[in-house]
Amino acid sequence: MFGTSVRRLLGVNVAGAAVGGSYLASKDDGHRRSFEFWKGIFPVYAHYRWYQLLNRDLGVMSDEEAEKHYEVLHERYTDHVKDIVYNMRGMYLKNAQIMSCQDDFVPKAYMRWVKDTQDNVPSEFTGDGAKQYLKGKMKEELGLDFDAVFAEWVDEPIGVASIGEVHKAKLRATGEVVAVKILCPDMENRFRSDMKTLKSFCQLAMPQHVSGMDEIEKQFVTEFDYAAECRNLNEVRDAMLSKWGFKIVVPKPHNELCSKHVLVMEYLEGEKLADGIRRQYAKIAALQGKTIDEFEEEMKRKIKAGTFHFQSIEESRGQSNKIQSYLYWRDLLWSTESGGAPNLVRAAYNYSPLALVFGSYEYEWTQTPIDLGDMLELISAVHGD
């Protein structure tokens, strides 16, 4: 009886909100986005809140029983929430990216897709839409012709974030490969309206996070001007390279090609730090006869049990040296990473008369793992300066 009354009350409130929201949504894009968010997320919130009411507020459901219901809700709503985030993008996407770093907080059902928001978000543009948009912004803000500046352009972005995306291109004047960062259309207005909506949701569902949202808002209001980002990049580059230039690289912006919506900078080859670390541990796992997924699960279990030994920088460096030494001697004496003949055998063959007749073999050396201890020490030192 009580549950039926609550659900009816929720239904009346949702219906009333829908009518009012529909009217406001017809007025401007900010209200439309807010209405779309509440229309999609409130039923989800209400369903979770129902079990929270029974468990935490009324005490008629045990923690264990509530947890079972929550797990069902996680699986039921994860795709629905993903659709909301990917369709609305903006600040909703930024929050998903922040959540993707919280493995110990975000349920596994949601973590399956929020991890993808770090670097696998689909472009906001279709076809050559980004190119056409950039053409307009370059003419409007820089007085430049796209085809006079770029000899080549890749429509597929190399990275998509919450407010912009990056494309690879080649400068016509020098032939240099560059990264072109584009601020997506109307992103600042979207951000401001989305923040109001998200803070109102936090006030309802998670009031303890409102202060955190305030800080996020203060941080991101400065990110909607790539001309300012260009100036900051120059300043950071000058400060860092004067001391750390022999160990690090900071991309150089092309000042004359930067404006509020466009940032053109030097293109640097490389991989994400997280991918490099995972590749490192994949080698460690292989030496133990495990896959990287098995190795990670084992580490997580140990961390939860409190039995995991967190290495110091020196211990990590020592482990890297041992692995490098092992791989060198394995490639030299036993077999290469591909399972081929060891390099000592290849050397013997290459110095024999057979090599003159049949040709020599190339040596195969396994790529040595990065020294995580040294890298983390460097990152800490650079960021600390």
Tab-separated table of C-alpha atoms in Angstrom:
chain	number	residue	atom	x	y	z
A	1	MET	CA	0.000	0.000	0.000
A	2	PHE	CA	2.727	2.422	1.016
A	3	GLY	CA	4.858	1.475	-2.015
A	4	THR	CA	1.893	1.986	-4.366
A	5	SER	CA	1.235	5.430	-2.919
A	6	VAL	CA	4.850	6.470	-3.334
A	7	ARG	CA	4.960	5.294	-6.926
A	8	ARG	CA	1.706	7.120	-7.699
A	9	LEU	CA	3.095	10.294	-6.146
A	10	LEU	CA	6.243	9.952	-8.221
A	11	GLY	CA	4.125	9.432	-11.311
A	12	VAL	CA	2.124	12.615	-10.670
A	13	ASN	CA	5.307	14.620	-10.072
A	14	VAL	CA	6.983	13.255	-13.205
A	15	ALA	CA	3.889	14.011	-15.284
A	16	GLY	CA	3.749	17.558	-13.952
A	17	ALA	CA	7.458	18.045	-14.542
A	18	ALA	CA	7.103	16.713	-18.079
A	19	VAL	CA	4.388	19.242	-18.927
A	20	GLY	CA	6.384	22.138	-17.475
A	21	GLY	CA	9.612	20.841	-19.006
A	22	SER	CA	8.050	20.539	-22.445
A	23	TYR	CA	7.010	24.177	-22.316
A	24	LEU	CA	10.454	25.386	-21.193
A	25	ALA	CA	12.211	23.137	-23.714
A	26	SER	CA	10.456	24.987	-26.519
A	27	LYS	CA	12.023	28.271	-25.354
A	28	ASP	CA	15.789	27.687	-25.758
A	29	ASP	CA	18.448	25.004	-26.187
A	30	GLY	CA	19.531	25.127	-22.534
A	31	HIS	CA	16.054	24.290	-21.279
A	32	ARG	CA	15.698	21.660	-24.007
A	33	ARG	CA	18.883	19.903	-22.844
A	34	SER	CA	17.811	20.108	-19.206
A	35	PHE	CA	14.421	18.631	-20.065
A	36	GLU	CA	16.012	15.820	-22.079
A	37	PHE	CA	18.325	14.980	-19.176
A	38	TRP	CA	15.580	14.914	-16.550
A	39	LYS	CA	13.231	12.969	-18.819
A	40	GLY	CA	15.875	10.287	-19.277
A	41	ILE	CA	17.456	10.176	-15.830
A	42	PHE	CA	14.613	10.778	-13.344
A	43	PRO	CA	12.957	7.350	-13.800
A	44	VAL	CA	16.376	5.766	-13.246
A	45	TYR	CA	16.975	7.833	-10.118
A	46	ALA	CA	13.480	7.053	-8.801
A	47	HIS	CA	14.046	3.314	-9.218
A	48	TYR	CA	17.344	3.414	-7.325
A	49	ARG	CA	15.851	5.736	-4.723
A	50	TRP	CA	13.003	3.295	-4.071
A	51	TYR	CA	15.380	0.585	-2.869
A	52	GLN	CA	17.439	3.140	-0.977
A	53	LEU	CA	14.259	4.198	0.823
A	54	LEU	CA	13.455	0.616	1.793
A	55	ASN	CA	17.030	-0.113	2.885
A	56	ARG	CA	18.600	3.023	4.325
A	57	ASP	CA	15.615	5.165	5.315
A	58	LEU	CA	12.979	2.666	6.459
A	59	GLY	CA	15.219	-0.272	7.364
A	60	VAL	CA	12.766	-2.858	6.002
A	61	MET	CA	15.332	-4.290	3.553
A	62	SER	CA	18.757	-5.649	4.484
A	63	ASP	CA	21.983	-4.349	2.933
A	64	GLU	CA	22.523	-7.698	1.235
A	65	GLU	CA	19.068	-7.702	-0.327
A	66	ALA	CA	19.396	-4.075	-1.433
A	67	GLU	CA	22.757	-4.817	-3.027
A	68	LYS	CA	21.177	-7.592	-5.091
A	69	HIS	CA	18.541	-5.170	-6.362
A	70	TYR	CA	21.175	-2.537	-7.122
A	71	GLU	CA	23.144	-5.023	-9.218
A	72	VAL	CA	20.017	-5.747	-11.252
A	73	LEU	CA	19.426	-2.016	-11.732
A	74	HIS	CA	23.045	-1.485	-12.818
A	75	GLU	CA	22.630	-4.023	-15.618
A	76	ARG	CA	19.187	-2.722	-16.520
A	77	TYR	CA	20.105	0.944	-16.847
A	78	THR	CA	23.751	1.031	-17.943
A	79	ASP	CA	22.963	1.157	-21.677
A	80	HIS	CA	20.213	3.708	-21.070
A	81	VAL	CA	22.582	6.016	-19.179
A	82	LYS	CA	25.251	5.487	-21.849
A	83	ASP	CA	22.785	6.645	-24.518
A	84	ILE	CA	21.991	9.779	-22.516
A	85	VAL	CA	25.683	10.624	-22.099
A	86	TYR	CA	26.656	9.979	-25.721
A	87	ASN	CA	23.623	11.741	-27.166
A	88	MET	CA	23.943	14.858	-24.988
A	89	ARG	CA	27.745	14.897	-24.713
A	90	GLY	CA	29.033	18.174	-23.224
A	91	MET	CA	29.384	18.146	-19.446
A	92	TYR	CA	27.670	14.766	-19.210
A	93	LEU	CA	30.509	13.268	-21.217
A	94	LYS	CA	33.095	15.092	-19.093
A	95	ASN	CA	31.593	13.605	-15.921
A	96	ALA	CA	31.691	10.132	-17.468
A	97	GLN	CA	35.397	10.675	-18.223
A	98	ILE	CA	36.012	11.685	-14.600
A	99	MET	CA	34.092	8.630	-13.369
A	100	SER	CA	36.142	6.356	-15.641
A	101	CYS	CA	39.083	6.786	-13.241
A	102	GLN	CA	37.064	5.594	-10.229
A	103	ASP	CA	37.274	1.802	-10.490
A	104	ASP	CA	36.605	1.450	-6.773
A	105	PHE	CA	33.458	3.597	-6.904
A	106	VAL	CA	31.704	3.068	-10.247
A	107	PRO	CA	29.772	-0.230	-10.631
A	108	LYS	CA	31.266	-2.677	-13.128
A	109	ALA	CA	28.195	-2.527	-15.376
A	110	TYR	CA	28.799	1.194	-15.929
A	111	MET	CA	32.585	0.913	-15.988
A	112	ARG	CA	32.300	-1.276	-19.096
A	113	TRP	CA	31.566	1.815	-21.188
A	114	VAL	CA	32.753	4.833	-19.170
A	115	LYS	CA	36.355	3.666	-19.752
A	116	ASP	CA	35.743	4.193	-23.465
A	117	THR	CA	34.969	7.871	-22.897
A	118	GLN	CA	38.669	8.499	-22.210
A	119	ASP	CA	39.710	8.112	-25.845
A	120	ASN	CA	37.075	6.252	-27.822
A	121	VAL	CA	34.198	8.721	-28.124
A	122	PRO	CA	32.575	9.047	-31.568
A	123	SER	CA	33.010	12.359	-33.342
A	124	GLU	CA	30.355	15.038	-33.055
A	125	PHE	CA	30.661	15.522	-36.819
A	126	THR	CA	29.811	13.167	-39.675
A	127	GLY	CA	31.652	12.800	-42.964
A	128	ASP	CA	33.697	15.930	-43.634
A	129	GLY	CA	31.652	17.974	-41.138
A	130	ALA	CA	34.671	18.831	-38.975
A	131	LYS	CA	36.581	20.063	-42.009
A	132	GLN	CA	33.709	22.255	-43.178
A	133	TYR	CA	33.217	23.653	-39.673
A	134	LEU	CA	36.947	24.402	-39.385
A	135	LYS	CA	36.943	26.131	-42.782
A	136	GLY	CA	34.309	28.536	-41.534
A	137	LYS	CA	36.070	29.237	-38.224
A	138	MET	CA	39.457	29.836	-39.901
A	139	LYS	CA	37.902	32.323	-42.312
A	140	GLU	CA	35.857	34.009	-39.566
A	141	GLU	CA	38.495	34.207	-36.805
A	142	LEU	CA	41.824	34.169	-38.672
A	143	GLY	CA	40.989	35.414	-42.144
A	144	LEU	CA	42.693	32.330	-43.592
A	145	ASP	CA	41.698	29.915	-46.339
A	146	PHE	CA	41.703	26.274	-45.256
A	147	ASP	CA	43.108	24.950	-48.539
A	148	ALA	CA	45.919	27.507	-48.494
A	149	VAL	CA	46.992	26.353	-45.029
A	150	PHE	CA	46.563	22.569	-45.198
A	151	ALA	CA	47.788	20.224	-47.924
A	152	GLU	CA	46.273	17.136	-46.277
A	153	TRP	CA	43.479	16.566	-43.773
A	154	VAL	CA	42.208	13.400	-42.053
A	155	ASP	CA	38.456	13.422	-41.362
A	156	GLU	CA	38.700	10.657	-38.746
A	157	PRO	CA	39.692	12.334	-35.455
A	158	ILE	CA	42.672	11.035	-33.504
A	159	GLY	CA	41.026	12.060	-30.255
A	160	VAL	CA	37.590	13.225	-29.093
A	161	ALA	CA	36.990	14.900	-25.729
A	162	SER	CA	33.983	16.489	-24.043
A	163	ILE	CA	34.337	19.946	-25.644
A	164	GLY	CA	36.448	19.361	-28.726
A	165	GLU	CA	38.312	16.945	-30.936
A	166	VAL	CA	41.711	16.630	-32.613
A	167	HIS	CA	42.494	15.849	-36.259
A	168	LYS	CA	45.724	15.102	-38.080
A	169	ALA	CA	46.744	17.373	-40.957
A	170	LYS	CA	49.759	18.510	-43.000
A	171	LEU	CA	50.778	22.123	-43.511
A	172	ARG	CA	51.053	23.148	-47.144
A	173	ALA	CA	53.905	25.618	-46.594
A	174	THR	CA	56.322	23.278	-44.784
A	175	GLY	CA	54.943	19.756	-45.112
A	176	GLU	CA	54.925	19.445	-41.313
A	177	VAL	CA	52.382	17.049	-39.794
A	178	VAL	CA	50.304	18.854	-37.170
A	179	ALA	CA	47.517	18.177	-34.691
A	180	VAL	CA	44.488	20.448	-35.147
A	181	LYS	CA	42.254	20.876	-32.110
A	182	ILE	CA	38.706	22.123	-32.752
A	183	LEU	CA	36.315	23.534	-30.149
A	184	CYS	CA	32.925	22.054	-31.028
A	185	PRO	CA	29.967	24.345	-31.829
A	186	ASP	CA	28.170	26.201	-29.005
A	187	MET	CA	30.085	24.192	-26.409
A	188	GLU	CA	30.389	26.975	-23.828
A	189	ASN	CA	26.623	27.573	-23.716
A	190	ARG	CA	26.007	23.839	-23.472
A	191	PHE	CA	28.479	23.555	-20.616
A	192	ARG	CA	26.889	26.332	-18.590
A	193	SER	CA	23.359	24.983	-18.952
A	194	ASP	CA	24.515	21.412	-18.301
A	195	MET	CA	26.273	22.473	-15.099
A	196	LYS	CA	23.065	24.026	-13.768
A	197	THR	CA	21.192	20.829	-14.538
A	198	LEU	CA	23.814	18.552	-13.006
A	199	LYS	CA	24.079	20.644	-9.853
A	200	SER	CA	20.309	20.530	-9.437
A	201	PHE	CA	20.458	16.747	-9.846
A	202	CYS	CA	23.233	16.515	-7.246
A	203	GLN	CA	21.219	18.628	-4.832
A	204	LEU	CA	18.422	16.085	-5.177
A	205	ALA	CA	20.341	12.811	-5.332
A	206	MET	CA	23.892	13.406	-4.042
A	207	PRO	CA	24.108	16.711	-2.113
A	208	GLN	CA	27.584	15.787	-0.847
A	209	HIS	CA	28.928	16.277	-4.395
A	210	VAL	CA	27.583	19.797	-4.995
A	211	SER	CA	30.767	21.485	-3.738
A	212	GLY	CA	32.810	19.261	-6.063
A	213	MET	CA	30.634	20.307	-9.007
A	214	ASP	CA	31.244	23.953	-8.082
A	215	GLU	CA	34.995	23.387	-8.314
A	216	ILE	CA	34.654	21.576	-11.645
A	217	GLU	CA	32.645	24.522	-12.964
A	218	LYS	CA	35.335	27.006	-11.897
A	219	GLN	CA	38.007	24.904	-13.588
A	220	PHE	CA	36.275	24.422	-16.926
A	221	VAL	CA	35.006	27.944	-17.552
A	222	THR	CA	38.565	28.771	-18.668
A	223	GLU	CA	38.723	26.009	-21.297
A	224	PHE	CA	36.560	27.537	-24.019
A	225	ASP	CA	39.182	29.776	-25.604
A	226	TYR	CA	41.898	28.004	-27.571
A	227	ALA	CA	43.732	31.294	-28.138
A	228	ALA	CA	44.239	31.451	-24.375
A	229	GLU	CA	45.223	27.775	-24.378
A	230	CYS	CA	47.822	28.569	-27.036
A	231	ARG	CA	49.325	31.270	-24.823
A	232	ASN	CA	49.313	28.893	-21.846
A	233	LEU	CA	50.964	26.166	-23.919
A	234	ASN	CA	53.750	28.541	-24.928
A	235	GLU	CA	54.289	29.572	-21.319
A	236	VAL	CA	54.316	25.982	-20.035
A	237	ARG	CA	56.579	24.891	-22.880
A	238	ASP	CA	59.142	27.616	-22.173
A	239	ALA	CA	59.136	26.880	-18.438
A	240	MET	CA	59.435	23.105	-18.795
A	241	LEU	CA	61.943	22.854	-21.631
A	242	SER	CA	64.384	25.269	-20.011
A	243	LYS	CA	64.971	22.680	-17.292
A	244	TRP	CA	63.652	19.356	-18.603
A	245	GLY	CA	64.175	19.684	-22.343
A	246	PHE	CA	66.663	16.818	-22.405
A	247	LYS	CA	64.008	14.384	-21.105
A	248	ILE	CA	60.580	15.627	-22.175
A	249	VAL	CA	58.852	17.073	-25.224
A	250	VAL	CA	56.035	19.637	-25.184
A	251	PRO	CA	54.198	20.269	-28.479
A	252	LYS	CA	54.848	23.657	-30.054
A	253	PRO	CA	51.752	25.615	-31.099
A	254	HIS	CA	51.575	27.506	-34.383
A	255	ASN	CA	50.529	30.859	-32.931
A	256	GLU	CA	49.431	32.328	-36.262
A	257	LEU	CA	46.957	29.452	-36.752
A	258	CYS	CA	45.303	29.606	-33.319
A	259	SER	CA	42.049	31.331	-32.373
A	260	LYS	CA	39.128	30.875	-29.966
A	261	HIS	CA	37.920	27.736	-31.764
A	262	VAL	CA	41.165	26.473	-33.370
A	263	LEU	CA	44.493	25.289	-31.939
A	264	VAL	CA	47.176	23.992	-34.339
A	265	MET	CA	50.233	22.403	-32.767
A	266	GLU	CA	53.162	20.097	-33.424
A	267	TYR	CA	52.134	16.456	-33.838
A	268	LEU	CA	53.944	14.025	-31.525
A	269	GLU	CA	53.995	10.270	-31.998
A	270	GLY	CA	53.480	8.131	-28.911
A	271	GLU	CA	51.045	6.202	-26.759
A	272	LYS	CA	49.066	6.980	-23.617
A	273	LEU	CA	50.857	6.471	-20.327
A	274	ALA	CA	48.145	4.048	-19.213
A	275	ASP	CA	48.640	1.955	-22.376
A	276	GLY	CA	52.416	1.929	-21.854
A	277	ILE	CA	52.007	0.800	-18.248
A	278	ARG	CA	49.544	-1.902	-19.279
A	279	ARG	CA	51.962	-3.101	-21.952
A	280	GLN	CA	54.647	-3.216	-19.284
A	281	TYR	CA	52.549	-5.377	-16.995
A	282	ALA	CA	51.488	-7.593	-19.890
A	283	LYS	CA	55.167	-8.605	-20.181
A	284	ILE	CA	55.373	-9.225	-16.438
A	285	ALA	CA	52.184	-11.301	-16.596
A	286	ALA	CA	53.507	-13.328	-19.555
A	287	LEU	CA	56.642	-14.191	-17.605
A	288	GLN	CA	54.323	-15.663	-14.954
A	289	GLY	CA	52.261	-17.578	-17.522
A	290	LYS	CA	49.222	-15.273	-17.155
A	291	THR	CA	47.252	-12.929	-19.369
A	292	ILE	CA	47.156	-9.235	-18.517
A	293	ASP	CA	43.474	-9.546	-17.501
A	294	GLU	CA	44.281	-12.409	-15.116
A	295	PHE	CA	47.203	-10.430	-13.723
A	296	GLU	CA	45.053	-7.321	-13.142
A	297	GLU	CA	42.290	-9.292	-11.432
A	298	GLU	CA	44.844	-10.880	-9.118
A	299	MET	CA	46.254	-7.460	-8.228
A	300	LYS	CA	42.751	-6.090	-7.527
A	301	ARG	CA	41.981	-9.033	-5.227
A	302	LYS	CA	45.201	-8.456	-3.311
A	303	ILE	CA	44.506	-4.725	-2.968
A	304	LYS	CA	41.000	-5.408	-1.622
A	305	ALA	CA	42.394	-8.022	0.782
A	306	GLY	CA	45.129	-5.637	1.947
A	307	THR	CA	47.899	-8.048	0.946
A	308	PHE	CA	49.195	-6.170	-2.091
A	309	HIS	CA	52.722	-4.768	-1.755
A	310	PHE	CA	52.923	-1.275	-3.230
A	311	GLN	CA	56.375	-0.843	-4.688
A	312	SER	CA	58.637	2.097	-4.056
A	313	ILE	CA	60.211	3.826	-7.059
A	314	GLU	CA	63.481	2.003	-6.362
A	315	GLU	CA	61.727	-1.382	-6.201
A	316	SER	CA	59.908	-0.664	-9.463
A	317	ARG	CA	63.178	0.353	-11.112
A	318	GLY	CA	64.838	-2.837	-9.872
A	319	GLN	CA	61.997	-4.961	-11.245
A	320	SER	CA	62.286	-3.246	-14.649
A	321	ASN	CA	66.040	-3.899	-14.726
A	322	LYS	CA	65.499	-7.590	-13.959
A	323	ILE	CA	62.942	-7.928	-16.759
A	324	GLN	CA	65.197	-6.121	-19.227
A	325	SER	CA	68.111	-8.388	-18.301
A	326	TYR	CA	65.968	-11.513	-18.643
A	327	LEU	CA	64.661	-10.479	-22.078
A	328	TYR	CA	68.159	-9.665	-23.329
A	329	TRP	CA	69.601	-13.052	-22.355
A	330	ARG	CA	66.521	-14.911	-23.589
A	331	ASP	CA	66.777	-13.270	-27.014
A	332	LEU	CA	70.518	-13.913	-27.097
A	333	LEU	CA	70.655	-17.525	-25.871
A	334	TRP	CA	67.247	-19.211	-26.096
A	335	SER	CA	64.669	-17.742	-28.442
A	336	THR	CA	63.302	-14.396	-29.547
A	337	GLU	CA	59.903	-12.954	-28.656
A	338	SER	CA	58.481	-14.419	-31.888
A	339	GLY	CA	59.825	-17.834	-30.939
A	340	GLY	CA	62.510	-17.785	-33.624
A	341	ALA	CA	66.175	-18.723	-33.402
A	342	PRO	CA	68.136	-16.961	-30.644
A	343	ASN	CA	70.365	-14.098	-31.737
A	344	LEU	CA	73.523	-16.011	-30.839
A	345	VAL	CA	72.595	-18.639	-33.432
A	346	ARG	CA	71.723	-15.909	-35.941
A	347	ALA	CA	75.126	-14.294	-35.349
A	348	ALA	CA	76.908	-17.609	-35.909
A	349	TYR	CA	74.997	-18.113	-39.156
A	350	ASN	CA	75.565	-14.541	-40.346
A	351	TYR	CA	79.348	-14.959	-39.975
A	352	SER	CA	79.349	-18.297	-41.799
A	353	PRO	CA	79.789	-18.892	-45.559
A	354	LEU	CA	76.089	-19.813	-45.763
A	355	ALA	CA	75.134	-16.173	-45.279
A	356	LEU	CA	77.044	-15.269	-48.445
A	357	VAL	CA	74.979	-17.769	-50.421
A	358	PHE	CA	71.519	-17.563	-48.845
A	359	GLY	CA	71.627	-14.103	-47.258
A	360	SER	CA	71.864	-13.096	-43.610
A	361	TYR	CA	69.223	-13.114	-40.883
A	362	GLU	CA	68.132	-9.961	-39.102
A	363	TYR	CA	68.566	-9.912	-35.347
A	364	GLU	CA	65.384	-9.844	-33.266
A	365	TRP	CA	65.355	-8.049	-29.941
A	366	THR	CA	62.286	-7.879	-27.743
A	367	GLN	CA	61.249	-4.312	-27.001
A	368	THR	CA	62.344	-3.747	-23.435
A	369	PRO	CA	59.713	-2.558	-20.944
A	370	ILE	CA	59.715	1.031	-19.805
A	371	ASP	CA	61.234	1.866	-16.454
A	372	LEU	CA	58.080	2.806	-14.543
A	373	GLY	CA	60.019	3.913	-11.488
A	374	ASP	CA	62.125	6.345	-13.486
A	375	MET	CA	59.115	7.597	-15.446
A	376	LEU	CA	56.949	8.223	-12.376
A	377	GLU	CA	59.831	9.984	-10.671
A	378	LEU	CA	60.251	12.214	-13.741
A	379	ILE	CA	56.519	12.983	-13.947
A	380	SER	CA	56.416	13.908	-10.261
A	381	ALA	CA	59.473	16.129	-10.584
A	382	VAL	CA	58.207	17.955	-13.683
A	383	HIS	CA	54.734	18.554	-12.236
A	384	GLY	CA	56.240	19.613	-8.935
A	385	ASP	CA	58.298	22.424	-10.498
